[in-house]
Amino acid sequence: MIEFLARVFIRGRESLSPSALRQAYGQLCGAVGIGLNLLLFAVKFFAGSVSGSIAITADAFNNLSDAGSSLVTLLGFRLAGRKPDPEHPFGHGRMEYISGLVVSGLILLMGVELGKSSLEKILHPEEVTSSVLVLAILAISIGVKLYMFYYNRAVGKKIHSTAMGATAMDSLSDAVSTAAVLVATLVGQFTGLMIDGWVGLLVALFILYSAYKSAQDTLSPLLGQTPDPEFVKHIQEIVLSYPEVQNVHDLIVHDYGPGRVIISLHAEVSASGNLLELHDVIDNIEHRLQKELGCVAVIHMDPIVTDDPETQRLRMAVAEKVKTIDPQLTIHDFRIVPGPTHTNLIFDTVVPYGVKLDRVQVQKRIGELVRELGEQYFAVVQIDNSYVL
């Protein structure tokens, strides 16, 4: 159905840019989600009222919160697609994350209210009546939610949207919770056990957990999360595929919303190379990264000595020494400044998060290890943090 609606409502899909196509699919799925969830809310609320089941009513309001989520998601995609302006030169892509955070708050409020109603039903249980119509409504609801899981997952993969992927898993979870309500209704019908309030409480707890996960998924990119390791690996493979580049470091991925990524990195090149030729290579790498990964790339050239055996020997020796502190430590921008009484070994050391020693301790230990290479050597170390995994 989604592809049929896409053919009807997304005209000229072949000529749309990736970001425009992504926005169109996101809005379409949001609109379909609103319609289906409102329909499910209406029929479940009717079934809950007829049967007196708090579990069915709770599940109905779960679908109402899902409709609100779809509405906010639709608005988020629409606002995120606005063009950059003087006040927001990086665009409005993070509105998609902000809309997700608003949805999380709505879901949280709904879960709290439904939890209160379920506790009241547990303390004061009432008999639940069911009918073929009520059971049919629940069964059809499960089928609809499974369909929503399928199309959200398919579209999420098509447009590379983690938000759509999360929506797909939410639909699958809704199908499971509705199945639990269906089981509780059948149990009450055939055994007389009044577990309706308990199942309603389980559904409320599930809604609260969904709110927590949703908030976590949206807060993380807003705060600035580490990039996908596969994305980082792809960047490094592209840059290092050029023989002029010896190494890559200080890689940072700046996320301004889906499809709005800026990357910056330092590329080590030979200090004896032709400056204009190396600059041309760096330009080509930046253009290739933009074309293949859809990101803006800014690359800083770091000249390093590659044709001096003594520099190479000391660099390798220092790198091995540093790894004895922690295998995760690496060095870059290594150079030698000799003097009449001592020689400075100047380099940067990357200390990833999770290393037990702090920056001062690492600097001190490196200085001690460098002196082991010879009393004339002194370490001048700049400590860097790693912004990728």
mmCIF file of C-alpha atoms in Angstrom:
data_model
loop_
_atom_site.group_PDB
_atom_site.id
_atom_site.type_symbol
_atom_site.label_atom_id
_atom_site.label_comp_id
_atom_site.label_asym_id
_atom_site.label_seq_id
_atom_site.Cartn_x
_atom_site.Cartn_y
_atom_site.Cartn_z
ATOM 1 C CA MET A 1 0.000 0.000 0.000
ATOM 2 C CA ILE A 2 2.830 2.403 0.819
ATOM 3 C CA GLU A 3 4.369 2.030 -2.635
ATOM 4 C CA PHE A 4 0.943 2.576 -4.217
ATOM 5 C CA LEU A 5 0.441 5.742 -2.129
ATOM 6 C CA ALA A 6 3.990 6.835 -2.990
ATOM 7 C CA ARG A 7 3.212 6.558 -6.710
ATOM 8 C CA VAL A 8 0.070 8.644 -6.167
ATOM 9 C CA PHE A 9 1.343 11.322 -3.766
ATOM 10 C CA ILE A 10 5.102 11.514 -4.463
ATOM 11 C CA ARG A 11 5.251 12.715 -8.027
ATOM 12 C CA GLY A 12 8.541 12.661 -9.928
ATOM 13 C CA ARG A 13 10.306 10.438 -7.399
ATOM 14 C CA GLU A 14 13.104 9.655 -9.834
ATOM 15 C CA SER A 15 14.074 13.329 -10.132
ATOM 16 C CA LEU A 16 13.952 14.167 -6.415
ATOM 17 C CA SER A 17 17.156 14.636 -4.451
ATOM 18 C CA PRO A 18 17.894 12.033 -1.738
ATOM 19 C CA SER A 19 16.989 14.490 1.045
ATOM 20 C CA ALA A 20 13.717 15.529 -0.666
ATOM 21 C CA LEU A 21 12.762 11.899 -1.315
ATOM 22 C CA ARG A 22 13.571 11.036 2.287
ATOM 23 C CA GLN A 23 11.360 13.871 3.541
ATOM 24 C CA ALA A 24 8.490 12.844 1.231
ATOM 25 C CA TYR A 25 8.562 9.211 2.373
ATOM 26 C CA GLY A 26 8.811 10.259 6.024
ATOM 27 C CA GLN A 27 5.760 12.523 5.728
ATOM 28 C CA LEU A 28 3.796 9.882 3.831
ATOM 29 C CA CYS A 29 4.488 7.200 6.430
ATOM 30 C CA GLY A 30 3.643 9.665 9.199
ATOM 31 C CA ALA A 31 0.269 10.441 7.578
ATOM 32 C CA VAL A 32 -0.545 6.751 7.093
ATOM 33 C CA GLY A 33 0.491 6.069 10.696
ATOM 34 C CA ILE A 34 -1.856 8.795 11.968
ATOM 35 C CA GLY A 35 -4.798 7.371 10.021
ATOM 36 C CA LEU A 36 -4.274 3.741 11.014
ATOM 37 C CA ASN A 37 -3.580 4.504 14.677
ATOM 38 C CA LEU A 38 -6.654 6.747 14.998
ATOM 39 C CA LEU A 39 -8.762 3.989 13.451
ATOM 40 C CA LEU A 40 -7.325 1.424 15.884
ATOM 41 C CA PHE A 41 -7.910 3.772 18.824
ATOM 42 C CA ALA A 42 -11.562 4.256 17.870
ATOM 43 C CA VAL A 43 -12.410 0.564 17.463
ATOM 44 C CA LYS A 44 -10.407 -0.507 20.550
ATOM 45 C CA PHE A 45 -11.934 2.216 22.709
ATOM 46 C CA PHE A 46 -15.351 1.006 21.578
ATOM 47 C CA ALA A 47 -14.380 -2.592 22.381
ATOM 48 C CA GLY A 48 -12.998 -1.579 25.778
ATOM 49 C CA SER A 49 -16.149 0.368 26.636
ATOM 50 C CA VAL A 50 -18.431 -2.490 25.583
ATOM 51 C CA SER A 51 -16.439 -5.154 27.455
ATOM 52 C CA GLY A 52 -15.431 -3.023 30.450
ATOM 53 C CA SER A 53 -11.790 -4.090 29.946
ATOM 54 C CA ILE A 54 -9.163 -1.684 31.223
ATOM 55 C CA ALA A 55 -6.509 -3.673 29.312
ATOM 56 C CA ILE A 56 -8.272 -3.077 25.975
ATOM 57 C CA THR A 57 -8.834 0.582 26.865
ATOM 58 C CA ALA A 58 -5.161 0.923 27.812
ATOM 59 C CA ASP A 59 -4.181 -0.631 24.500
ATOM 60 C CA ALA A 60 -6.519 1.823 22.735
ATOM 61 C CA PHE A 61 -4.826 4.804 24.347
ATOM 62 C CA ASN A 62 -1.488 3.268 23.409
ATOM 63 C CA ASN A 63 -2.636 3.555 19.788
ATOM 64 C CA LEU A 64 -3.751 7.137 20.412
ATOM 65 C CA SER A 65 -0.262 7.961 21.674
ATOM 66 C CA ASP A 66 1.110 6.277 18.547
ATOM 67 C CA ALA A 67 -1.097 8.557 16.422
ATOM 68 C CA GLY A 68 0.322 11.543 18.285
ATOM 69 C CA SER A 69 3.795 10.156 17.679
ATOM 70 C CA SER A 70 3.076 9.852 13.951
ATOM 71 C CA LEU A 71 1.749 13.433 13.878
ATOM 72 C CA VAL A 72 4.842 14.815 15.575
ATOM 73 C CA THR A 73 7.044 12.665 13.318
ATOM 74 C CA LEU A 74 5.263 14.045 10.249
ATOM 75 C CA LEU A 75 5.769 17.608 11.462
ATOM 76 C CA GLY A 76 9.364 16.770 12.346
ATOM 77 C CA PHE A 77 10.136 15.536 8.827
ATOM 78 C CA ARG A 78 8.410 18.611 7.384
ATOM 79 C CA LEU A 79 10.319 21.078 9.565
ATOM 80 C CA ALA A 80 13.576 19.164 9.143
ATOM 81 C CA GLY A 81 13.269 19.586 5.379
ATOM 82 C CA ARG A 82 13.320 23.386 5.553
ATOM 83 C CA LYS A 83 16.249 24.977 3.762
ATOM 84 C CA PRO A 84 19.161 26.573 5.664
ATOM 85 C CA ASP A 85 18.774 30.248 6.495
ATOM 86 C CA PRO A 86 21.039 32.969 7.975
ATOM 87 C CA GLU A 87 20.063 31.969 11.528
ATOM 88 C CA HIS A 88 20.455 28.225 10.877
ATOM 89 C CA PRO A 89 23.222 27.770 8.280
ATOM 90 C CA PHE A 90 23.381 24.013 8.905
ATOM 91 C CA GLY A 91 19.677 23.522 8.202
ATOM 92 C CA HIS A 92 16.876 22.272 10.431
ATOM 93 C CA GLY A 93 17.597 18.532 10.359
ATOM 94 C CA ARG A 94 17.690 18.181 14.141
ATOM 95 C CA MET A 95 13.979 19.031 14.280
ATOM 96 C CA GLU A 96 13.461 15.334 13.544
ATOM 97 C CA TYR A 97 15.228 14.504 16.821
ATOM 98 C CA ILE A 98 13.374 17.231 18.746
ATOM 99 C CA SER A 99 10.025 15.941 17.483
ATOM 100 C CA GLY A 100 10.996 12.491 18.738
ATOM 101 C CA LEU A 101 11.722 13.945 22.168
ATOM 102 C CA VAL A 102 8.279 15.579 22.257
ATOM 103 C CA VAL A 103 6.723 12.241 21.336
ATOM 104 C CA SER A 104 8.581 10.589 24.210
ATOM 105 C CA GLY A 105 7.051 13.074 26.651
ATOM 106 C CA LEU A 106 3.545 12.394 25.340
ATOM 107 C CA ILE A 107 4.042 8.639 25.585
ATOM 108 C CA LEU A 108 5.382 8.996 29.133
ATOM 109 C CA LEU A 109 2.320 10.983 30.233
ATOM 110 C CA MET A 110 -0.012 8.431 28.656
ATOM 111 C CA GLY A 111 1.775 5.539 30.385
ATOM 112 C CA VAL A 112 1.489 7.182 33.811
ATOM 113 C CA GLU A 113 -2.250 7.815 33.441
ATOM 114 C CA LEU A 114 -2.940 4.295 32.191
ATOM 115 C CA GLY A 115 -0.870 2.857 35.034
ATOM 116 C CA LYS A 116 -3.072 4.675 37.549
ATOM 117 C CA SER A 117 -6.249 3.323 35.898
ATOM 118 C CA SER A 118 -4.845 -0.217 35.882
ATOM 119 C CA LEU A 119 -3.907 -0.080 39.567
ATOM 120 C CA GLU A 120 -7.451 1.059 40.349
ATOM 121 C CA LYS A 121 -8.789 -1.936 38.393
ATOM 122 C CA ILE A 122 -6.459 -4.293 40.302
ATOM 123 C CA LEU A 123 -7.655 -2.933 43.663
ATOM 124 C CA HIS A 124 -11.306 -2.951 42.585
ATOM 125 C CA PRO A 125 -11.660 -5.683 39.933
ATOM 126 C CA GLU A 126 -14.765 -5.872 37.778
ATOM 127 C CA GLU A 127 -15.964 -8.647 35.534
ATOM 128 C CA VAL A 128 -14.973 -8.289 31.897
ATOM 129 C CA THR A 129 -17.371 -9.318 29.172
ATOM 130 C CA SER A 130 -16.263 -10.258 25.703
ATOM 131 C CA SER A 131 -17.858 -11.048 22.387
ATOM 132 C CA VAL A 132 -16.888 -12.245 18.965
ATOM 133 C CA LEU A 133 -16.784 -8.610 17.850
ATOM 134 C CA VAL A 134 -14.322 -7.632 20.606
ATOM 135 C CA LEU A 135 -12.079 -10.617 19.875
ATOM 136 C CA ALA A 136 -12.211 -9.888 16.130
ATOM 137 C CA ILE A 137 -11.250 -6.234 16.741
ATOM 138 C CA LEU A 138 -8.192 -7.317 18.746
ATOM 139 C CA ALA A 139 -7.146 -9.890 16.138
ATOM 140 C CA ILE A 140 -7.491 -7.372 13.294
ATOM 141 C CA SER A 141 -5.513 -4.835 15.342
ATOM 142 C CA ILE A 142 -2.623 -7.296 15.646
ATOM 143 C CA GLY A 143 -2.641 -7.761 11.867
ATOM 144 C CA VAL A 144 -2.657 -4.004 11.229
ATOM 145 C CA LYS A 145 0.255 -3.447 13.598
ATOM 146 C CA LEU A 146 2.254 -6.229 11.955
ATOM 147 C CA TYR A 147 1.626 -4.556 8.595
ATOM 148 C CA MET A 148 2.783 -1.204 10.016
ATOM 149 C CA PHE A 149 5.932 -2.933 11.286
ATOM 150 C CA TYR A 150 6.579 -4.288 7.801
ATOM 151 C CA TYR A 151 6.167 -1.018 5.890
ATOM 152 C CA ASN A 152 7.984 1.134 8.464
ATOM 153 C CA ARG A 153 10.931 -1.247 8.433
ATOM 154 C CA ALA A 154 10.989 -1.361 4.615
ATOM 155 C CA VAL A 155 10.818 2.430 4.251
ATOM 156 C CA GLY A 156 13.370 2.905 7.053
ATOM 157 C CA LYS A 157 15.849 0.768 5.126
ATOM 158 C CA LYS A 158 15.005 2.540 1.869
ATOM 159 C CA ILE A 159 15.671 6.058 3.187
ATOM 160 C CA HIS A 160 18.257 5.037 5.841
ATOM 161 C CA SER A 161 16.184 6.435 8.713
ATOM 162 C CA THR A 162 16.800 5.181 12.239
ATOM 163 C CA ALA A 163 13.623 6.995 13.294
ATOM 164 C CA MET A 164 11.553 4.878 10.905
ATOM 165 C CA GLY A 165 13.342 1.777 12.138
ATOM 166 C CA ALA A 166 12.413 2.668 15.710
ATOM 167 C CA THR A 167 8.807 3.235 14.619
ATOM 168 C CA ALA A 168 8.823 -0.226 13.039
ATOM 169 C CA MET A 169 9.962 -1.848 16.274
ATOM 170 C CA ASP A 170 7.334 0.160 18.179
ATOM 171 C CA SER A 171 4.657 -1.280 15.867
ATOM 172 C CA LEU A 172 5.966 -4.796 16.446
ATOM 173 C CA SER A 173 5.894 -4.233 20.212
ATOM 174 C CA ASP A 174 2.325 -2.930 19.940
ATOM 175 C CA ALA A 175 1.331 -6.128 18.160
ATOM 176 C CA VAL A 176 2.806 -8.142 21.020
ATOM 177 C CA SER A 177 1.031 -6.056 23.692
ATOM 178 C CA THR A 178 -2.307 -6.377 21.868
ATOM 179 C CA ALA A 179 -1.745 -10.127 21.667
ATOM 180 C CA ALA A 180 -1.296 -10.118 25.468
ATOM 181 C CA VAL A 181 -4.601 -8.239 25.851
ATOM 182 C CA LEU A 182 -6.286 -10.770 23.579
ATOM 183 C CA VAL A 183 -4.951 -13.629 25.706
ATOM 184 C CA ALA A 184 -6.157 -11.898 28.903
ATOM 185 C CA THR A 185 -9.623 -11.457 27.385
ATOM 186 C CA LEU A 186 -9.789 -15.128 26.416
ATOM 187 C CA VAL A 187 -8.579 -16.200 29.859
ATOM 188 C CA GLY A 188 -11.258 -14.082 31.520
ATOM 189 C CA GLN A 189 -13.909 -15.467 29.177
ATOM 190 C CA PHE A 190 -13.140 -19.156 29.691
ATOM 191 C CA THR A 191 -11.743 -19.297 33.251
ATOM 192 C CA GLY A 192 -13.297 -16.350 35.031
ATOM 193 C CA LEU A 193 -9.891 -15.139 36.252
ATOM 194 C CA MET A 194 -9.874 -11.342 36.534
ATOM 195 C CA ILE A 195 -6.350 -10.550 35.280
ATOM 196 C CA ASP A 196 -7.521 -7.594 33.207
ATOM 197 C CA GLY A 197 -6.049 -4.963 35.550
ATOM 198 C CA TRP A 198 -2.710 -6.769 35.710
ATOM 199 C CA VAL A 199 -2.468 -6.975 31.916
ATOM 200 C CA GLY A 200 -3.421 -3.280 31.717
ATOM 201 C CA LEU A 201 -0.596 -2.520 34.143
ATOM 202 C CA LEU A 202 1.837 -4.540 32.004
ATOM 203 C CA VAL A 203 0.748 -2.570 28.929
ATOM 204 C CA ALA A 204 1.230 0.703 30.873
ATOM 205 C CA LEU A 205 4.718 -0.394 31.943
ATOM 206 C CA PHE A 206 5.497 -1.288 28.352
ATOM 207 C CA ILE A 207 4.371 2.200 27.260
ATOM 208 C CA LEU A 208 6.651 3.763 29.893
ATOM 209 C CA TYR A 209 9.566 1.633 28.671
ATOM 210 C CA SER A 210 8.828 2.692 25.079
ATOM 211 C CA ALA A 211 8.899 6.331 26.213
ATOM 212 C CA TYR A 212 12.272 5.774 27.878
ATOM 213 C CA LYS A 213 13.771 4.114 24.789
ATOM 214 C CA SER A 214 12.344 6.781 22.506
ATOM 215 C CA ALA A 215 13.800 9.565 24.660
ATOM 216 C CA GLN A 216 17.158 7.790 24.732
ATOM 217 C CA ASP A 217 17.211 7.420 20.937
ATOM 218 C CA THR A 218 16.466 11.119 20.381
ATOM 219 C CA LEU A 219 18.545 12.632 23.176
ATOM 220 C CA SER A 220 21.699 10.816 22.134
ATOM 221 C CA PRO A 221 22.088 12.473 18.692
ATOM 222 C CA LEU A 222 21.016 15.831 20.142
ATOM 223 C CA LEU A 223 23.763 15.640 22.756
ATOM 224 C CA GLY A 224 26.303 14.396 20.197
ATOM 225 C CA GLN A 225 26.787 10.647 19.954
ATOM 226 C CA THR A 226 29.671 8.703 18.479
ATOM 227 C CA PRO A 227 29.174 7.980 14.769
ATOM 228 C CA ASP A 228 28.386 4.571 13.338
ATOM 229 C CA PRO A 229 31.636 2.528 13.264
ATOM 230 C CA GLU A 230 30.815 1.329 9.742
ATOM 231 C CA PHE A 231 30.491 4.946 8.574
ATOM 232 C CA VAL A 232 33.851 5.780 10.176
ATOM 233 C CA LYS A 233 35.443 2.721 8.566
ATOM 234 C CA HIS A 234 34.116 3.748 5.157
ATOM 235 C CA ILE A 235 35.584 7.252 5.561
ATOM 236 C CA GLN A 236 38.985 5.864 6.513
ATOM 237 C CA GLU A 237 38.972 3.378 3.626
ATOM 238 C CA ILE A 238 38.256 6.129 1.097
ATOM 239 C CA VAL A 239 40.899 8.520 2.443
ATOM 240 C CA LEU A 240 43.602 5.873 2.864
ATOM 241 C CA SER A 241 42.970 4.491 -0.638
ATOM 242 C CA TYR A 242 45.063 7.425 -1.914
ATOM 243 C CA PRO A 243 48.791 6.555 -1.725
ATOM 244 C CA GLU A 244 49.699 10.158 -0.899
ATOM 245 C CA VAL A 245 47.912 9.849 2.487
ATOM 246 C CA GLN A 246 50.010 8.091 5.121
ATOM 247 C CA ASN A 247 47.518 8.123 7.996
ATOM 248 C CA VAL A 248 44.266 9.651 9.276
ATOM 249 C CA HIS A 249 43.574 11.122 12.706
ATOM 250 C CA ASP A 250 41.424 13.693 14.540
ATOM 251 C CA LEU A 251 38.343 12.456 12.687
ATOM 252 C CA ILE A 252 35.158 14.164 13.885
ATOM 253 C CA VAL A 253 31.645 13.587 12.532
ATOM 254 C CA HIS A 254 29.320 16.547 13.070
ATOM 255 C CA ASP A 255 25.665 15.463 12.862
ATOM 256 C CA TYR A 256 23.156 18.253 12.114
ATOM 257 C CA GLY A 257 20.317 15.854 11.402
ATOM 258 C CA PRO A 258 19.733 12.941 9.005
ATOM 259 C CA GLY A 259 21.409 13.648 5.687
ATOM 260 C CA ARG A 260 23.223 16.701 7.093
ATOM 261 C CA VAL A 261 26.639 15.472 8.153
ATOM 262 C CA ILE A 262 29.912 17.390 8.158
ATOM 263 C CA ILE A 263 33.162 15.516 8.729
ATOM 264 C CA SER A 264 36.577 16.938 9.540
ATOM 265 C CA LEU A 265 39.847 15.055 9.709
ATOM 266 C CA HIS A 266 43.615 15.393 9.502
ATOM 267 C CA ALA A 267 45.444 13.569 6.713
ATOM 268 C CA GLU A 268 49.164 12.930 7.102
ATOM 269 C CA VAL A 269 51.143 13.538 3.911
ATOM 270 C CA SER A 270 54.837 13.543 3.106
ATOM 271 C CA ALA A 271 56.585 16.794 4.037
ATOM 272 C CA SER A 272 58.796 16.420 0.972
ATOM 273 C CA GLY A 273 55.863 16.197 -1.462
ATOM 274 C CA ASN A 274 54.764 18.891 -3.871
ATOM 275 C CA LEU A 275 52.366 21.175 -1.977
ATOM 276 C CA LEU A 276 50.130 21.999 -4.958
ATOM 277 C CA GLU A 277 49.847 18.347 -6.013
ATOM 278 C CA LEU A 278 49.027 17.251 -2.461
ATOM 279 C CA HIS A 279 46.410 19.992 -2.181
ATOM 280 C CA ASP A 280 44.818 18.726 -5.396
ATOM 281 C CA VAL A 281 44.686 15.189 -3.969
ATOM 282 C CA ILE A 282 43.018 16.446 -0.769
ATOM 283 C CA ASP A 283 40.448 18.344 -2.839
ATOM 284 C CA ASN A 284 39.659 15.172 -4.791
ATOM 285 C CA ILE A 285 39.209 13.216 -1.554
ATOM 286 C CA GLU A 286 36.808 15.847 -0.173
ATOM 287 C CA HIS A 287 34.728 15.740 -3.355
ATOM 288 C CA ARG A 288 34.652 11.942 -3.351
ATOM 289 C CA LEU A 289 33.513 11.814 0.280
ATOM 290 C CA GLN A 290 30.715 14.236 -0.509
ATOM 291 C CA LYS A 291 29.633 12.266 -3.565
ATOM 292 C CA GLU A 292 29.772 8.767 -2.058
ATOM 293 C CA LEU A 293 28.745 9.469 1.558
ATOM 294 C CA GLY A 294 26.571 12.550 1.096
ATOM 295 C CA CYS A 295 28.532 14.610 3.601
ATOM 296 C CA VAL A 296 30.547 17.814 3.586
ATOM 297 C CA ALA A 297 34.225 17.046 4.225
ATOM 298 C CA VAL A 298 36.939 19.357 5.537
ATOM 299 C CA ILE A 299 40.467 17.871 5.488
ATOM 300 C CA HIS A 300 43.551 19.397 7.098
ATOM 301 C CA MET A 301 46.944 18.367 5.718
ATOM 302 C CA ASP A 302 49.574 17.356 8.277
ATOM 303 C CA PRO A 303 53.083 17.149 6.749
ATOM 304 C CA ILE A 304 55.255 14.432 8.259
ATOM 305 C CA VAL A 305 58.822 13.341 7.583
ATOM 306 C CA THR A 306 58.786 10.050 5.690
ATOM 307 C CA ASP A 307 62.304 9.867 4.209
ATOM 308 C CA ASP A 308 64.454 10.109 7.366
ATOM 309 C CA PRO A 309 65.375 6.687 8.851
ATOM 310 C CA GLU A 310 66.103 8.105 12.321
ATOM 311 C CA THR A 311 62.717 9.811 12.533
ATOM 312 C CA GLN A 312 61.004 6.611 11.417
ATOM 313 C CA ARG A 313 62.934 4.543 13.952
ATOM 314 C CA LEU A 314 62.096 6.839 16.843
ATOM 315 C CA ARG A 315 58.451 7.146 15.807
ATOM 316 C CA MET A 316 58.004 3.367 15.801
ATOM 317 C CA ALA A 317 59.869 3.010 19.103
ATOM 318 C CA VAL A 318 57.721 5.678 20.774
ATOM 319 C CA ALA A 319 54.508 4.130 19.386
ATOM 320 C CA GLU A 320 55.465 0.765 20.908
ATOM 321 C CA LYS A 321 56.329 2.376 24.249
ATOM 322 C CA VAL A 322 53.038 4.265 24.375
ATOM 323 C CA LYS A 323 51.042 1.082 23.786
ATOM 324 C CA THR A 324 52.552 -0.435 26.932
ATOM 325 C CA ILE A 325 50.514 2.136 28.891
ATOM 326 C CA ASP A 326 47.304 1.053 27.154
ATOM 327 C CA PRO A 327 46.921 -0.826 23.839
ATOM 328 C CA GLN A 328 44.307 1.740 22.727
ATOM 329 C CA LEU A 329 46.785 4.650 22.734
ATOM 330 C CA THR A 330 48.085 5.893 19.372
ATOM 331 C CA ILE A 331 50.390 8.708 18.283
ATOM 332 C CA HIS A 332 50.536 11.030 15.277
ATOM 333 C CA ASP A 333 52.211 14.230 14.015
ATOM 334 C CA PHE A 334 55.591 12.898 15.148
ATOM 335 C CA ARG A 335 58.616 15.130 14.592
ATOM 336 C CA ILE A 336 62.112 15.673 16.015
ATOM 337 C CA VAL A 337 63.632 18.966 17.132
ATOM 338 C CA PRO A 338 67.331 18.358 17.931
ATOM 339 C CA GLY A 339 69.386 20.695 20.147
ATOM 340 C CA PRO A 340 72.927 20.925 21.528
ATOM 341 C CA THR A 341 72.038 19.344 24.912
ATOM 342 C CA HIS A 342 68.806 17.423 24.256
ATOM 343 C CA THR A 343 66.342 16.399 21.552
ATOM 344 C CA ASN A 344 62.603 17.015 21.764
ATOM 345 C CA LEU A 345 60.292 14.333 20.406
ATOM 346 C CA ILE A 346 57.077 16.212 19.640
ATOM 347 C CA PHE A 347 53.887 14.302 18.955
ATOM 348 C CA ASP A 348 50.174 13.978 19.763
ATOM 349 C CA THR A 349 48.727 11.030 21.676
ATOM 350 C CA VAL A 350 45.114 9.961 21.283
ATOM 351 C CA VAL A 351 43.579 8.821 24.577
ATOM 352 C CA PRO A 352 40.171 7.179 23.986
ATOM 353 C CA TYR A 353 37.463 7.410 26.624
ATOM 354 C CA GLY A 354 37.696 4.421 28.927
ATOM 355 C CA VAL A 355 41.468 4.583 29.503
ATOM 356 C CA LYS A 356 41.981 4.422 33.280
ATOM 357 C CA LEU A 357 44.763 7.040 33.511
ATOM 358 C CA ASP A 358 43.897 10.727 33.200
ATOM 359 C CA ARG A 359 45.627 13.158 30.822
ATOM 360 C CA VAL A 360 48.298 14.286 33.315
ATOM 361 C CA GLN A 361 49.167 10.703 34.255
ATOM 362 C CA VAL A 362 49.428 9.682 30.601
ATOM 363 C CA GLN A 363 51.737 12.633 29.829
ATOM 364 C CA LYS A 364 53.951 11.842 32.794
ATOM 365 C CA ARG A 365 54.198 8.140 31.949
ATOM 366 C CA ILE A 366 55.003 8.867 28.289
ATOM 367 C CA GLY A 367 57.780 11.218 29.373
ATOM 368 C CA GLU A 368 59.303 8.455 31.512
ATOM 369 C CA LEU A 369 59.086 5.904 28.701
ATOM 370 C CA VAL A 370 60.682 8.259 26.141
ATOM 371 C CA ARG A 371 63.639 8.819 28.488
ATOM 372 C CA GLU A 372 64.210 5.049 28.381
ATOM 373 C CA LEU A 373 65.114 5.461 24.687
ATOM 374 C CA GLY A 374 67.999 7.735 25.674
ATOM 375 C CA GLU A 375 68.743 10.403 28.297
ATOM 376 C CA GLN A 376 68.897 13.048 25.575
ATOM 377 C CA TYR A 377 65.230 12.526 24.538
ATOM 378 C CA PHE A 378 62.406 14.575 26.009
ATOM 379 C CA ALA A 379 58.735 14.106 25.146
ATOM 380 C CA VAL A 380 56.582 17.117 24.253
ATOM 381 C CA VAL A 381 53.128 15.575 24.170
ATOM 382 C CA GLN A 382 49.729 16.957 23.182
ATOM 383 C CA ILE A 383 46.876 14.802 24.487
ATOM 384 C CA ASP A 384 43.908 14.378 22.095
ATOM 385 C CA ASN A 385 40.564 12.727 22.676
ATOM 386 C CA SER A 386 38.994 10.250 20.287
ATOM 387 C CA TYR A 387 35.582 11.212 18.894
ATOM 388 C CA VAL A 388 34.952 7.900 17.127
ATOM 389 C CA LEU A 389 34.888 4.308 18.309
#
